[in-house]
Short mmCIF file of C-alpha atoms in Angstrom, two decimals:
data_model
loop_
_atom_site.label_atom_id
_atom_site.label_comp_id
_atom_site.label_asym_id
_atom_site.label_seq_id
_atom_site.Cartn_x
_atom_site.Cartn_y
_atom_site.Cartn_z
CA UNK X 15 4.97 54.76 52.67
CA UNK X 16 6.21 56.83 55.61
CA UNK X 17 4.57 55.60 58.82
CA UNK X 18 5.06 59.03 60.36
CA UNK X 19 2.62 60.41 57.80
CA UNK X 20 -0.10 58.15 59.10
CA UNK X 21 0.46 58.12 62.86
CA UNK X 22 0.03 61.54 64.37
CA UNK X 23 -1.27 63.55 67.29
CA UNK X 24 -5.01 64.04 67.63
CA UNK X 25 -5.58 67.73 68.13
CA UNK X 26 -8.59 69.36 69.74
CA UNK X 27 -11.05 71.39 67.70
CA UNK X 28 -11.94 74.96 68.61
CA UNK X 29 -15.46 76.28 68.47
CA UNK X 30 -14.91 77.30 64.84
CA UNK X 31 -14.13 73.70 64.00
CA UNK X 32 -10.46 74.14 63.17
CA UNK X 33 -7.63 72.27 64.87
CA UNK X 34 -6.04 73.96 67.86
CA UNK X 35 -2.44 73.62 68.89
CA UNK X 36 -3.14 71.51 71.94
CA UNK X 37 -1.46 68.12 71.46
CA UNK X 38 -3.27 65.07 72.72
CA UNK X 39 -2.98 61.31 72.63
CA UNK X 40 -0.63 59.73 70.10
CA UNK X 41 -2.82 57.34 68.14
CA UNK X 42 -3.22 55.75 64.72
CA UNK X 43 -5.85 57.71 62.79
CA UNK X 44 -5.51 56.99 59.08
CA UNK X 45 -6.31 53.87 57.11
CA UNK X 46 -2.73 53.75 55.78
CA UNK X 47 -1.27 53.86 59.29
CA UNK X 48 -3.67 51.13 60.42
CA UNK X 49 -2.60 48.85 57.55
CA UNK X 50 1.10 49.52 58.34
CA UNK X 51 0.45 48.47 61.95
CA UNK X 52 -1.34 45.29 60.81
CA UNK X 53 1.48 44.30 58.44
CA UNK X 54 4.09 44.75 61.16
CA UNK X 55 1.90 42.84 63.62
CA UNK X 56 1.60 40.06 61.06
CA UNK X 57 5.39 39.68 60.95
CA UNK X 58 5.76 39.70 64.77
CA UNK X 59 2.82 37.38 65.47
CA UNK X 60 3.95 34.91 62.83
CA UNK X 61 7.54 34.78 64.16
CA UNK X 62 7.20 34.21 67.89
CA UNK X 63 5.53 30.77 67.53
CA UNK X 64 8.53 29.64 65.48
CA UNK X 65 10.86 30.64 68.31
CA UNK X 66 8.89 28.67 70.91
CA UNK X 67 8.77 25.69 68.55
CA UNK X 68 12.55 25.92 68.09
CA UNK X 69 13.09 25.73 71.87
CA UNK X 70 10.73 22.77 72.31
CA UNK X 71 12.59 20.89 69.54
CA UNK X 72 15.84 21.59 71.34
CA UNK X 73 14.43 19.86 74.40
CA UNK X 74 13.56 22.86 76.59
CA UNK X 75 10.49 22.26 78.74
CA UNK X 76 7.53 24.34 77.48
CA UNK X 77 6.75 25.38 81.05
CA UNK X 78 10.16 27.05 81.38
CA UNK X 79 9.85 28.69 77.97
CA UNK X 80 6.37 30.08 78.59
CA UNK X 81 7.29 31.56 81.94
CA UNK X 82 10.12 33.52 80.30
CA UNK X 83 7.89 34.50 77.39
CA UNK X 84 5.17 35.82 79.77
CA UNK X 85 7.54 38.24 81.47
CA UNK X 86 8.55 40.15 78.35
CA UNK X 87 5.03 39.88 76.89
CA UNK X 88 3.83 41.98 79.85
CA UNK X 89 6.87 44.24 79.56
CA UNK X 90 5.90 45.12 75.97
CA UNK X 91 2.45 46.28 77.13
CA UNK X 92 4.01 48.42 79.87
CA UNK X 93 6.42 50.03 77.37
CA UNK X 94 3.56 50.82 74.97
CA UNK X 95 1.41 52.28 77.76
CA UNK X 96 4.17 54.50 79.17
CA UNK X 97 5.25 55.82 75.77
CA UNK X 98 2.34 56.05 73.32
CA UNK X 99 -0.12 56.27 76.20
CA UNK X 100 1.62 59.20 77.86
CA UNK X 101 2.66 61.33 74.89
CA UNK X 102 0.68 64.53 74.63
CA UNK X 103 -1.78 66.33 76.90
CA UNK X 104 -4.46 64.41 78.78
CA UNK X 105 -8.05 65.53 78.15
CA UNK X 106 -11.47 64.64 79.51
CA UNK X 107 -12.44 62.84 76.30
CA UNK X 108 -9.15 61.02 75.88
CA UNK X 109 -7.16 60.81 79.14
CA UNK X 110 -3.61 59.55 79.24
CA UNK X 111 -2.70 56.09 80.54
CA UNK X 112 -1.83 57.03 84.13
CA UNK X 113 -4.93 59.19 84.47
CA UNK X 114 -7.21 56.35 83.40
CA UNK X 115 -5.80 54.01 86.03
CA UNK X 116 -7.74 55.89 88.72
CA UNK X 117 -11.04 56.32 86.80
CA UNK X 118 -14.23 54.35 87.39
CA UNK X 119 -13.98 52.29 84.21
CA UNK X 120 -14.07 48.79 85.69
CA UNK X 121 -16.70 47.34 83.28
CA UNK X 122 -14.35 48.06 80.38
CA UNK X 123 -11.37 46.88 82.40
CA UNK X 124 -13.09 43.54 82.98
CA UNK X 125 -13.73 43.11 79.25
CA UNK X 126 -10.03 43.79 78.57
CA UNK X 127 -8.94 41.34 81.24
CA UNK X 128 -11.33 38.69 79.96
CA UNK X 129 -9.68 39.05 76.56
CA UNK X 130 -6.29 38.56 78.18
CA UNK X 131 -7.46 35.35 79.91
CA UNK X 132 -8.66 33.68 76.70
CA UNK X 133 -5.59 34.77 74.77
CA UNK X 134 -3.32 33.32 77.46
CA UNK X 135 -5.22 30.03 77.38
CA UNK X 136 -4.98 29.94 73.60
CA UNK X 137 -1.27 30.67 73.46
CA UNK X 138 -0.55 28.17 76.22
CA UNK X 139 -2.50 25.49 74.33
CA UNK X 140 -0.81 26.07 70.99
CA UNK X 141 2.68 25.43 72.33
CA UNK X 142 1.60 21.81 72.93
CA UNK X 143 -0.32 21.58 69.64
CA UNK X 144 2.78 22.60 67.62
CA UNK X 145 4.49 19.38 68.69
CA UNK X 146 1.60 17.15 67.64
CA UNK X 147 0.42 18.59 64.33
CA UNK X 148 3.25 20.93 63.36
CA UNK X 149 3.67 24.69 63.35
CA UNK X 150 2.01 25.42 60.00
CA UNK X 151 -1.12 23.35 60.47
CA UNK X 152 -1.66 24.53 64.06
CA UNK X 153 -1.47 28.14 62.99
CA UNK X 154 -3.79 27.58 60.03
CA UNK X 155 -6.48 25.86 62.12
CA UNK X 156 -6.42 28.37 64.96
CA UNK X 157 -6.30 31.33 62.56
CA UNK X 158 -9.26 30.08 60.55
CA UNK X 159 -11.44 29.63 63.62
CA UNK X 160 -10.43 33.09 64.78
CA UNK X 161 -11.43 34.64 61.46
CA UNK X 162 -14.73 32.80 61.10
CA UNK X 163 -15.93 33.53 64.65
CA UNK X 164 -13.95 36.56 65.78
CA UNK X 165 -14.13 38.60 62.57
CA UNK X 166 -17.90 38.10 62.34
CA UNK X 167 -18.33 39.30 65.96
CA UNK X 168 -16.09 42.29 65.40
CA UNK X 169 -17.94 43.25 62.22
CA UNK X 170 -21.21 43.70 64.14
CA UNK X 171 -19.53 45.23 67.22
CA UNK X 172 -17.87 47.82 64.98
CA UNK X 173 -21.29 48.91 63.66
CA UNK X 174 -20.40 47.40 60.27
CA UNK X 175 -17.76 50.01 59.40
CA UNK X 176 -15.98 47.41 57.29
CA UNK X 177 -17.18 46.75 53.78
CA UNK X 178 -19.16 43.51 53.99
CA UNK X 179 -18.98 42.86 50.25
CA UNK X 180 -15.19 42.61 50.67
CA UNK X 181 -14.86 41.39 54.24
CA UNK X 182 -16.85 38.17 54.02
CA UNK X 183 -15.32 36.98 50.73
CA UNK X 184 -12.05 37.37 52.63
CA UNK X 185 -13.40 35.13 55.36
CA UNK X 186 -14.32 32.64 52.64
CA UNK X 187 -10.75 32.73 51.35
CA UNK X 188 -9.56 31.70 54.83
CA UNK X 189 -11.93 28.77 54.83
CA UNK X 190 -10.63 27.60 51.46
CA UNK X 191 -7.08 27.91 52.80
CA UNK X 192 -8.06 25.82 55.82
CA UNK X 193 -9.25 23.02 53.53
CA UNK X 194 -6.00 23.23 51.64
CA UNK X 195 -4.04 23.18 54.90
CA UNK X 196 -5.83 20.05 56.00
CA UNK X 197 -4.92 18.45 52.70
CA UNK X 198 -1.27 19.56 53.13
CA UNK X 199 -1.17 17.99 56.61
CA UNK X 200 -2.72 14.75 55.39
CA UNK X 201 -0.36 14.51 52.41
CA UNK X 202 2.73 15.35 54.45
CA UNK X 203 1.77 12.84 57.16
CA UNK X 204 1.50 10.16 54.50
CA UNK X 205 4.92 11.16 53.19
CA UNK X 206 6.44 10.82 56.66
CA UNK X 207 4.81 7.43 57.19
CA UNK X 208 6.33 6.24 53.94
CA UNK X 209 9.77 7.45 55.04
CA UNK X 210 9.52 5.72 58.39
CA UNK X 211 8.07 2.49 57.04
CA UNK X 212 10.64 -0.26 57.36
CA UNK X 213 13.18 2.16 58.84
CA UNK X 214 15.47 0.65 61.51
CA UNK X 215 18.01 2.95 63.06
CA UNK X 216 21.38 1.65 64.25
CA UNK X 217 22.09 3.07 67.67
CA UNK X 218 25.29 5.01 67.95
CA UNK X 219 25.89 5.37 64.20
CA UNK X 220 24.15 8.67 63.76
CA UNK X 221 25.11 11.92 65.34
CA UNK X 222 22.12 14.03 64.47
CA UNK X 223 20.94 17.36 65.75
CA UNK X 224 17.79 18.88 64.39
CA UNK X 225 18.40 22.34 65.77
CA UNK X 226 21.33 24.45 66.98
CA UNK X 227 22.70 23.67 70.41
CA UNK X 228 23.74 27.24 71.10
CA UNK X 229 21.80 30.49 70.96
CA UNK X 230 22.53 32.36 67.78
CA UNK X 231 23.65 29.28 65.82
CA UNK X 232 21.05 29.64 63.11
CA UNK X 233 22.87 29.03 59.85
CA UNK X 234 21.65 26.30 57.49
CA UNK X 235 18.24 26.51 59.11
CA UNK X 236 19.59 24.98 62.29
CA UNK X 237 20.53 21.69 60.61
CA UNK X 238 24.14 20.84 59.92
CA UNK X 239 24.93 19.55 56.46
CA UNK X 240 27.27 16.99 58.01
CA UNK X 241 24.47 15.38 59.91
CA UNK X 242 21.06 13.99 58.95
CA UNK X 243 19.32 15.99 56.27
CA UNK X 244 15.93 17.45 56.98
CA UNK X 245 13.10 15.39 55.62
CA UNK X 246 14.82 12.02 56.05
CA UNK X 247 13.63 9.22 58.31
CA UNK X 248 16.77 9.61 60.43
CA UNK X 249 15.90 13.27 60.93
CA UNK X 250 12.40 12.45 62.13
CA UNK X 251 13.59 9.76 64.52
CA UNK X 252 16.28 11.87 66.10
CA UNK X 253 13.93 14.85 66.39
CA UNK X 254 11.64 12.67 68.48
CA UNK X 255 14.54 11.66 70.73
CA UNK X 256 15.61 15.22 71.39
CA UNK X 257 12.38 17.21 71.63
CA UNK X 258 10.68 17.92 74.98
CA UNK X 259 7.18 16.73 73.98
CA UNK X 260 7.21 13.14 72.71
CA UNK X 261 4.62 12.56 69.99
CA UNK X 262 5.36 9.15 68.42
CA UNK X 263 2.60 6.66 69.13
CA UNK X 264 0.13 9.30 70.32
CA UNK X 265 -3.15 10.05 68.57
CA UNK X 266 -3.22 13.12 66.32
CA UNK X 267 -6.70 13.78 67.74
CA UNK X 268 -4.95 15.12 70.86
CA UNK X 269 -3.21 17.82 68.88
CA UNK X 270 -6.28 18.62 66.74
CA UNK X 271 -8.46 18.93 69.87
CA UNK X 272 -5.95 21.34 71.39
CA UNK X 273 -5.94 23.32 68.13
CA UNK X 274 -9.71 23.73 68.09
CA UNK X 275 -9.77 24.76 71.76
CA UNK X 276 -7.06 27.35 71.13
CA UNK X 277 -8.89 28.63 68.05
CA UNK X 278 -12.08 29.28 70.02
CA UNK X 279 -10.03 31.14 72.64
CA UNK X 280 -8.32 33.26 69.99
CA UNK X 281 -11.64 34.09 68.38
CA UNK X 282 -12.90 35.72 71.56
CA UNK X 283 -10.00 37.91 72.71
CA UNK X 284 -10.29 40.53 69.96
CA UNK X 285 -14.08 41.07 70.38
CA UNK X 286 -13.51 41.39 74.12
CA UNK X 287 -10.85 44.03 73.54
CA UNK X 288 -13.19 45.75 71.11
CA UNK X 289 -15.85 46.00 73.82
CA UNK X 290 -13.27 47.29 76.28
CA UNK X 291 -12.23 50.22 74.07
CA UNK X 292 -15.55 51.15 72.43
CA UNK X 293 -18.20 50.21 75.06
CA UNK X 294 -20.76 49.11 72.50
CA UNK X 295 -22.91 47.67 75.32
CA UNK X 296 -22.92 51.00 77.23
CA UNK X 297 -21.62 49.59 80.51
CA UNK X 298 -19.73 52.70 81.56
CA UNK X 299 -21.36 55.42 83.64
CA UNK X 300 -22.24 58.70 81.97
CA UNK X 301 -19.25 60.98 81.63
CA UNK X 302 -16.69 58.22 82.02
CA UNK X 303 -14.42 58.15 78.93
CA UNK X 304 -13.78 54.94 77.02
CA UNK X 305 -10.56 53.11 77.72
CA UNK X 306 -7.89 54.24 75.30
CA UNK X 307 -6.26 51.37 73.43
CA UNK X 308 -3.05 51.59 75.49
CA UNK X 309 -4.80 51.37 78.85
CA UNK X 310 -6.97 48.46 77.66
CA UNK X 311 -3.89 46.64 76.37
CA UNK X 312 -2.18 47.09 79.76
CA UNK X 313 -5.05 45.46 81.65
CA UNK X 314 -5.37 42.84 78.91
CA UNK X 315 -1.71 41.92 79.36
CA UNK X 316 -1.94 41.88 83.15
CA UNK X 317 -4.60 39.15 83.12
CA UNK X 318 -2.72 37.29 80.38
CA UNK X 319 0.39 37.30 82.59
CA UNK X 320 -1.42 36.19 85.78
CA UNK X 321 -3.08 33.20 84.06
CA UNK X 322 0.18 32.19 82.41
CA UNK X 323 2.15 32.29 85.65
CA UNK X 324 -0.46 30.35 87.64
CA UNK X 325 -0.87 27.61 85.04
CA UNK X 326 2.77 27.16 84.17
CA UNK X 327 3.98 27.02 87.75
CA UNK X 328 1.29 24.41 88.33
CA UNK X 329 2.51 22.50 85.25
CA UNK X 330 6.07 22.52 86.66
CA UNK X 331 4.95 20.20 89.47
CA UNK X 332 1.99 18.56 87.74
CA UNK X 333 2.96 18.30 84.06
CA UNK X 334 0.64 17.24 81.23
CA UNK X 335 1.16 14.99 78.20
CA UNK X 336 3.79 12.85 79.98
CA UNK X 337 6.29 15.68 80.33
CA UNK X 338 8.86 15.32 83.13
CA UNK X 339 8.35 17.11 86.43
CA UNK X 340 10.31 20.23 87.13
CA UNK X 341 10.50 22.88 89.83
CA UNK X 342 10.72 26.64 90.18
CA UNK X 343 14.39 26.28 91.15
CA UNK X 344 15.06 24.20 88.03
CA UNK X 345 13.31 26.88 85.94
CA UNK X 346 15.42 29.66 87.44
CA UNK X 347 18.61 27.71 86.66
CA UNK X 348 17.58 26.89 83.07
CA UNK X 349 19.33 29.48 80.91
CA UNK X 350 19.45 27.32 77.79
CA UNK X 351 17.38 29.27 75.26
CA UNK X 352 16.13 31.88 77.75
CA UNK X 353 17.14 34.74 75.45
CA UNK X 354 15.03 33.31 72.64
CA UNK X 355 12.00 32.90 74.94
CA UNK X 356 12.31 36.49 76.16
CA UNK X 357 12.51 37.70 72.55
CA UNK X 358 9.38 35.70 71.68
CA UNK X 359 7.47 37.48 74.46
CA UNK X 360 8.48 40.88 73.14
CA UNK X 361 7.46 39.99 69.59
CA UNK X 362 4.05 38.72 70.71
CA UNK X 363 3.46 41.69 73.01
CA UNK X 364 4.32 44.33 70.43
CA UNK X 365 2.48 42.35 67.76
CA UNK X 366 -0.74 42.33 69.77
CA UNK X 367 -0.34 46.01 70.59
CA UNK X 368 0.07 46.90 66.92
CA UNK X 369 -2.97 44.80 66.01
CA UNK X 370 -5.11 46.64 68.51
CA UNK X 371 -3.77 50.05 67.45
CA UNK X 372 -4.63 49.29 63.86
CA UNK X 373 -8.02 47.84 64.76
CA UNK X 374 -9.01 50.91 66.75
CA UNK X 375 -8.52 53.05 63.61
CA UNK X 376 -9.71 50.74 60.83
CA UNK X 377 -12.01 48.33 62.59
CA UNK X 378 -11.15 45.15 64.47
CA UNK X 379 -12.65 42.99 61.76
CA UNK X 380 -10.06 44.27 59.27
CA UNK X 381 -7.33 43.95 61.91
CA UNK X 382 -8.06 40.25 62.03
CA UNK X 383 -6.11 40.11 58.77
CA UNK X 384 -3.10 39.40 61.01
CA UNK X 385 -4.59 35.92 61.34
CA UNK X 386 -2.81 35.26 58.06
CA UNK X 387 0.24 34.75 60.31
CA UNK X 388 0.49 31.11 59.08
CA UNK X 389 2.15 32.68 56.02
CA UNK X 390 5.02 33.78 58.21
CA UNK X 391 5.00 30.70 60.43
CA UNK X 392 5.14 28.39 57.42
CA UNK X 393 8.09 30.30 56.06
CA UNK X 394 9.96 29.84 59.36
CA UNK X 395 8.84 26.21 59.58
CA UNK X 396 10.39 25.47 56.18
CA UNK X 397 13.51 27.53 56.77
CA UNK X 398 14.35 26.51 60.37
CA UNK X 399 12.72 23.12 60.90
CA UNK X 400 12.86 21.51 57.49
CA UNK X 401 9.09 21.06 57.30
CA UNK X 402 7.96 19.58 53.97
CA UNK X 403 11.52 18.85 52.78
CA UNK X 404 11.77 15.73 50.65
CA UNK X 405 7.98 15.55 50.48
CA UNK X 406 5.97 14.44 47.49
CA UNK X 407 5.05 16.62 44.51
CA UNK X 408 1.43 16.51 45.64
CA UNK X 409 2.39 18.02 49.01
CA UNK X 410 4.31 20.83 47.38
CA UNK X 411 1.41 21.71 45.05
CA UNK X 412 -1.00 21.80 47.99
CA UNK X 413 1.47 23.88 50.06
CA UNK X 414 1.84 26.52 47.34
CA UNK X 415 -1.93 26.60 46.88
CA UNK X 416 -2.45 27.12 50.61
CA UNK X 417 0.05 29.98 50.83
CA UNK X 418 -1.40 31.62 47.72
CA UNK X 419 -4.86 31.55 49.17
CA UNK X 420 -3.63 33.05 52.42
CA UNK X 421 -2.03 35.90 50.47
CA UNK X 422 -5.36 36.58 48.81
CA UNK X 423 -7.17 36.34 52.16
CA UNK X 424 -5.01 38.90 53.95
CA UNK X 425 -5.20 41.32 51.00
CA UNK X 426 -8.99 41.08 50.87
CA UNK X 427 -9.43 41.58 54.65
CA UNK X 428 -7.16 44.65 54.59
CA UNK X 429 -9.07 46.04 51.62
CA UNK X 430 -12.25 45.86 53.69
CA UNK X 431 -10.86 48.33 56.27
CA UNK X 432 -13.20 51.16 57.13
CA UNK X 433 -12.61 54.21 59.23
CA UNK X 434 -13.91 54.65 62.79
CA UNK X 435 -15.63 57.96 63.41
#
């Protein structure tokens, strides 16, 4: 499928009802283009969490990583606004990005910024949850809450343009996958306890590194074959020694609580963005055009950036979860892994932008299919971090079942896509 066939210029209609030559805003219009955006967003949004997890396992403080990530996350929104949002001629019905900045559209702007606030809180929370309950389980729990709450809200906000007979069975598939994910986590935790039981490490005998010490050193999934193999007790012990967030001896309820808080935050940002671009509650004055998706995403990302900067600078001096104190000077001098953090911000920014572009065309309920991102995150977790290696047969069966159900879930949600008038 050629994406250019599905993303095109909206042209104005003449009095006779035919299309004129006047070129307007560059937007996604067709169902095929919307699905292409959602698939690409799925890849991006499932990859950036793996990058942040990689840096935490290498010992980089999450405050430093998230500050870098926030910069390029905002940059992605600015790039989208100044390119897609400025292509074509501005009109009264659909003004370009720069024109909308001076219009009286503050009710919609506030909805967009509220969405950015809850997304920032959710993303900030998950980077701590990954350490406690693992990348795959964290993504599954947060995605499921997002689908159950957020997709239902979007379905009604979108005036039910999605096909309910397909949409809600898709939501049910996510719930089944969540149950399977919980079983995977329980089974894998039992496997790890069995590996660690009776294990006594001899200090100085092992030279083990769970992840590459240099940027770009990604072969063998980040684990050298000459050192401890992924899935062994030695691997788990040395991972704990090296990582930034220490988790041994701490209750898993901490991580699960963070996951549920993040999931609620994630479930609200898409409906807030929906209200910002479509004004279902009629908060705009008569004659004021709706925010185009690019302008809304810009304001959304501004608030996301502000919250992230305030909280993470605070956490530098007043860290949580027994992390060491840092400082802004120490952050500025910490170049270890900075390139990866900046890349993660770009992936997340463009991923969110693509999700919103697809949702504006096909309905935000269908766009929530990107919440199947645990498919991608689990792939990276297995490839890079050795998750589930040397686990029991029961764990592998549950893992395959979970991934299979997620594949069904994303297919069903995309099949429910409607078309916004």
